[in-house]
């Protein structure tokens, strides 16, 4: 650890101007000093503050403490210590004590060496080297450039000390001035806070960093003079600190080794008692026989340290006799020199240290396993058991009647009081002036009257209950303003419990979802994974790990419809409620999306979508229900649109793929933009947040979720889009990095606010919809975060009006600068009318050359182009009324085509032949025609086979065809095509597509004729020249070859233009312009 104090007030006189010069060493990099802005520091636009904590992480009596003479109790919740105060109306108010890992305390470090005093390997070498390195001292003048480089470039490496750690133990000082909080993990801290109302709750008075591996227990002495801190068994040290009553500063008084497994410790006068597994020991603080240990001065420490003298803490074990194998779980002081110890077998033992002999004896049996005990101000001792019961003992009667202890010890006759219908183990118990507080294994906190009205020997009724989830909270979602549950949001846990909450954190309704468990022990236990409600909260839809989807009626709290929807875990559920229909979509790790629809008060499977090749992690319906977006681990977003048609009096509905957005990394979370209907925010594994437009699939903007101080980027595991009265909305997200923070970004990627409190994976975040405020008014909003540590945090968001210089920092030309009040004309989007390039080009052309854009069945008439070699008019191909074939009829008239099975990367437009057939086809399928002998279908197939054989024969033969045969084939093919078009038109088909195809291929035919005639004319000219010069010989007439070639090419072109176009009619894009056949005048040469 460093010998250099981190606080300027800790500077020792040895660091004078003449003793050491802390001159920075030379660096090859230029010093980057940020320029000072002439504008003064402005207040932040958004402030994030912790408002309410639901649940606790206290799993033992060490993480809970209470003031017997007051009205406050403390417990741990993630990285914070919560101090709750009860008023006369049983209302509980909370205050939170937590400090960032980099927070400097008010008082200097209490460690002897300015760091941990726990011995480590090569302690002397490590301390001296680290101190000199941090101070910039060394043999070489370039001994410490690394620190300067990292500071200059804003590179800060995260160490174990910089990570947020969970609070494990708390303790009030008896005078109520201080609160001590211990942390867990490597290099933990013991923080001493002031409980004064004026003192800040995020800056500790003292930070003790001498423990190495977790802090197990902390306890103030009865006179608030000493603080005992005990490390975990891996740490193995017990420290006694002397606390300054005015400043809260701590100095080391004594220390000792303690490697036993300790469950609890308590003060007995000026002595400390620790109890644990086969362990009961009394430590003497003011023992005169204790040796004073003085650390030897080292040459490197002479200039820094004055004197480091502290005592060795002496201790002596109690003789357990026949309780040698017992596990002692709790201890409480009941007299100045007497304490009662309880064990997990129900043994009640007494430690009598009146004469300094610390006699240990068993005096009674509780009848149940004792988990915690506490003494109240009325001279009673309350014992908490593992079955959820409480027993109350009168301390004076118990000690008076059982001294000396009888053999065998009697059983306590006090009645056992159960504080609830469900008997959960009580983890901790504490007493206030008028109440007794208990924390059970479900992490629920109960306040009961200290005494019953008719019997002071038992505990009274429960007056306040603070429920919570007993296991990991996996999700949170907000509810509409008006709902049957009268709640603002709800949370669910892995055990199947669903709790509905009000904005102030009060639970108004609970629901337990039944979870089926398999008998096979090798299979993971079933868990509730996702929950979604209807808008009015009349129905709940749940999905578990085994793929079971349940639709639960909130009125009866029973499941009405159960489906085995997936073969694995259900990852997400989305619901759309329309006027005429309602849909439920669920996704799973089996790469499938299931869509259910409601018909006649019953739910039925409508469609199964299996386009993804990876686990589907998210689903969202658009606000109008016409779009369904799914994200998958295959790094894609699939956008589907809703289509429907009438078929034989029945409406068939389906979702078909509209487009696929390919991402660079797997998506983690997605949410709709709160202002734009077709814009979505997506967070990905590469620590990016993207904003996509689903109209064209383009990325509008993106940013990396980084810190303003140059820290590492984080992955936002859950997103929420929050509106604010001034400026664009705010993007809220939670990270599961070392700090487990909640972050607020603007749409340009600037970090607006950040806070923390959870210590395990933060699973979800949701915006709480207030029942009294509008979305865009100036009232503070609230967000809710849940985590795997079982806690739920409610945060307040306070949006402040930005100053003028803030509004000019970044101006988005797309976003309006006026407040988003849709009732005002100034808030509406400005008018726009931008001409396209085609419209501008048409305005520049002359009216004679202007051809209207084809609409409907109209086609632009092209100017007639005459062939240079034409002598007679060629037969004109009239446009056929054959229209584009629909998908339900193309199977009988074209070759087989394979549809796109998967929209996964690189592109869903590339046809891929898959061996696995999809479970449902979004196209309307019809029965194949009955190709019986003599039917029209059989004749059509026979004709196709004949034409294919004929084309192959033309390609492989050298025989010639006469011109008459060529014209006859052309005439028959044209009539056949016209008949097929009329046949298709009678079934309601569109004729524009076939007209386009015939026009295109007729142009191709004319071009081929031009090339053939040109070749024939060149041959004829050469023959004429040879005949005139007398050098002509017996040449074959070129007209015959021209006719043969013309017939072959014409037949081939006609066949391709007619039947190949029919099979590929639907592949023509709708934007293709319709072209009429050109009229050419051609005659064969004589």
PDB file of N, CA and C in Angstrom, residues 28 46 80 156 205 246 302 377 429 487 492 611 660 712 718 747 761 776 827 872 902 972 1007 1032 1049 1070:
ATOM      1  N   UNK A  28       7.851  10.710 -22.359  1.00  0.00           N
ATOM      2  CA  UNK A  28       7.934  10.917 -23.821  1.00  0.00           C
ATOM      3  C   UNK A  28       6.656  11.463 -24.412  1.00  0.00           C
ATOM      4  N   UNK A  46     -30.092  16.025 -15.282  1.00  0.00           N
ATOM      5  CA  UNK A  46     -30.848  14.938 -14.676  1.00  0.00           C
ATOM      6  C   UNK A  46     -30.139  14.524 -13.401  1.00  0.00           C
ATOM      7  N   UNK A  80     -25.550  -1.095   0.127  1.00  0.00           N
ATOM      8  CA  UNK A  80     -25.974  -0.021   1.021  1.00  0.00           C
ATOM      9  C   UNK A  80     -26.426  -0.585   2.352  1.00  0.00           C
ATOM     10  N   UNK A 156      -7.837   4.264 -16.709  1.00  0.00           N
ATOM     11  CA  UNK A 156      -7.917   3.865 -15.310  1.00  0.00           C
ATOM     12  C   UNK A 156      -8.267   2.391 -15.238  1.00  0.00           C
ATOM     13  N   UNK A 205     -17.183   8.997   7.804  1.00  0.00           N
ATOM     14  CA  UNK A 205     -16.241   9.689   8.667  1.00  0.00           C
ATOM     15  C   UNK A 205     -14.882   9.012   8.652  1.00  0.00           C
ATOM     16  N   UNK A 246     -16.156  12.566  19.174  1.00  0.00           N
ATOM     17  CA  UNK A 246     -16.517  13.823  18.524  1.00  0.00           C
ATOM     18  C   UNK A 246     -16.392  13.736  17.005  1.00  0.00           C
ATOM     19  N   UNK A 302      11.156   5.700   8.424  1.00  0.00           N
ATOM     20  CA  UNK A 302      11.525   6.626   9.489  1.00  0.00           C
ATOM     21  C   UNK A 302      10.991   8.025   9.202  1.00  0.00           C
ATOM     22  N   UNK A 377     -35.955  -3.637  26.379  1.00  0.00           N
ATOM     23  CA  UNK A 377     -35.822  -2.712  27.507  1.00  0.00           C
ATOM     24  C   UNK A 377     -36.652  -3.125  28.712  1.00  0.00           C
ATOM     25  N   UNK A 429     -33.385 -10.959  14.725  1.00  0.00           N
ATOM     26  CA  UNK A 429     -34.407 -10.358  15.559  1.00  0.00           C
ATOM     27  C   UNK A 429     -33.773  -9.190  16.302  1.00  0.00           C
ATOM     28  N   UNK A 487     -52.004  -1.039  -8.869  1.00  0.00           N
ATOM     29  CA  UNK A 487     -50.564  -1.022  -8.652  1.00  0.00           C
ATOM     30  C   UNK A 487     -49.895  -0.255  -9.780  1.00  0.00           C
ATOM     31  N   UNK A 492     -41.289 -10.208 -10.463  1.00  0.00           N
ATOM     32  CA  UNK A 492     -41.402 -11.667 -10.312  1.00  0.00           C
ATOM     33  C   UNK A 492     -40.021 -12.257 -10.051  1.00  0.00           C
ATOM     34  N   UNK A 611     -37.691 -18.797 -38.239  1.00  0.00           N
ATOM     35  CA  UNK A 611     -36.677 -18.251 -39.156  1.00  0.00           C
ATOM     36  C   UNK A 611     -35.319 -18.080 -38.495  1.00  0.00           C
ATOM     37  N   UNK A 660     -34.985  -7.994 -42.573  1.00  0.00           N
ATOM     38  CA  UNK A 660     -34.083  -8.489 -41.534  1.00  0.00           C
ATOM     39  C   UNK A 660     -32.929  -7.514 -41.383  1.00  0.00           C
ATOM     40  N   UNK A 712     -13.999   2.103 -18.629  1.00  0.00           N
ATOM     41  CA  UNK A 712     -14.321   1.110 -19.633  1.00  0.00           C
ATOM     42  C   UNK A 712     -15.801   1.188 -20.002  1.00  0.00           C
ATOM     43  N   UNK A 718     -30.393  -4.085 -19.999  1.00  0.00           N
ATOM     44  CA  UNK A 718     -31.812  -3.756 -20.084  1.00  0.00           C
ATOM     45  C   UNK A 718     -31.941  -2.267 -20.359  1.00  0.00           C
ATOM     46  N   UNK A 747     -29.334  10.896 -26.284  1.00  0.00           N
ATOM     47  CA  UNK A 747     -29.300  10.152 -27.538  1.00  0.00           C
ATOM     48  C   UNK A 747     -27.991  10.322 -28.293  1.00  0.00           C
ATOM     49  N   UNK A 761     -26.094  -9.449 -10.265  1.00  0.00           N
ATOM     50  CA  UNK A 761     -26.554  -9.100 -11.589  1.00  0.00           C
ATOM     51  C   UNK A 761     -27.871  -8.338 -11.587  1.00  0.00           C
ATOM     52  N   UNK A 776     -45.132  14.123 -20.032  1.00  0.00           N
ATOM     53  CA  UNK A 776     -44.231  15.204 -20.397  1.00  0.00           C
ATOM     54  C   UNK A 776     -44.283  16.395 -19.444  1.00  0.00           C
ATOM     55  N   UNK A 827     -45.244  22.804 -31.697  1.00  0.00           N
ATOM     56  CA  UNK A 827     -44.625  21.517 -31.357  1.00  0.00           C
ATOM     57  C   UNK A 827     -44.748  20.503 -32.469  1.00  0.00           C
ATOM     58  N   UNK A 872     -40.411  -5.355 -95.284  1.00  0.00           N
ATOM     59  CA  UNK A 872     -41.837  -5.634 -95.103  1.00  0.00           C
ATOM     60  C   UNK A 872     -42.137  -5.637 -93.614  1.00  0.00           C
ATOM     61  N   UNK A 902     -34.453 -18.867 -43.709  1.00  0.00           N
ATOM     62  CA  UNK A 902     -33.927 -18.201 -42.523  1.00  0.00           C
ATOM     63  C   UNK A 902     -33.464 -16.806 -42.883  1.00  0.00           C
ATOM     64  N   UNK A 972     -49.000 -20.233 -83.105  1.00  0.00           N
ATOM     65  CA  UNK A 972     -49.578 -21.148 -82.113  1.00  0.00           C
ATOM     66  C   UNK A 972     -49.130 -20.796 -80.681  1.00  0.00           C
ATOM     67  N   UNK A1007     -34.603  -7.725 -81.798  1.00  0.00           N
ATOM     68  CA  UNK A1007     -33.146  -7.558 -81.864  1.00  0.00           C
ATOM     69  C   UNK A1007     -32.495  -8.762 -82.514  1.00  0.00           C
ATOM     70  N   UNK A1032     -18.640 -15.259-109.814  1.00  0.00           N
ATOM     71  CA  UNK A1032     -19.578 -15.955-108.925  1.00  0.00           C
ATOM     72  C   UNK A1032     -19.534 -17.432-109.179  1.00  0.00           C
ATOM     73  N   UNK A1049     -34.060 -19.369 -84.187  1.00  0.00           N
ATOM     74  CA  UNK A1049     -33.952 -18.354 -83.153  1.00  0.00           C
ATOM     75  C   UNK A1049     -35.317 -17.859 -82.722  1.00  0.00           C
ATOM     76  N   UNK A1070     -41.909  -4.809 -58.887  1.00  0.00           N
ATOM     77  CA  UNK A1070     -43.056  -3.989 -59.268  1.00  0.00           C
ATOM     78  C   UNK A1070     -42.647  -2.648 -59.829  1.00  0.00           C
TER      79      UNK A1070
END
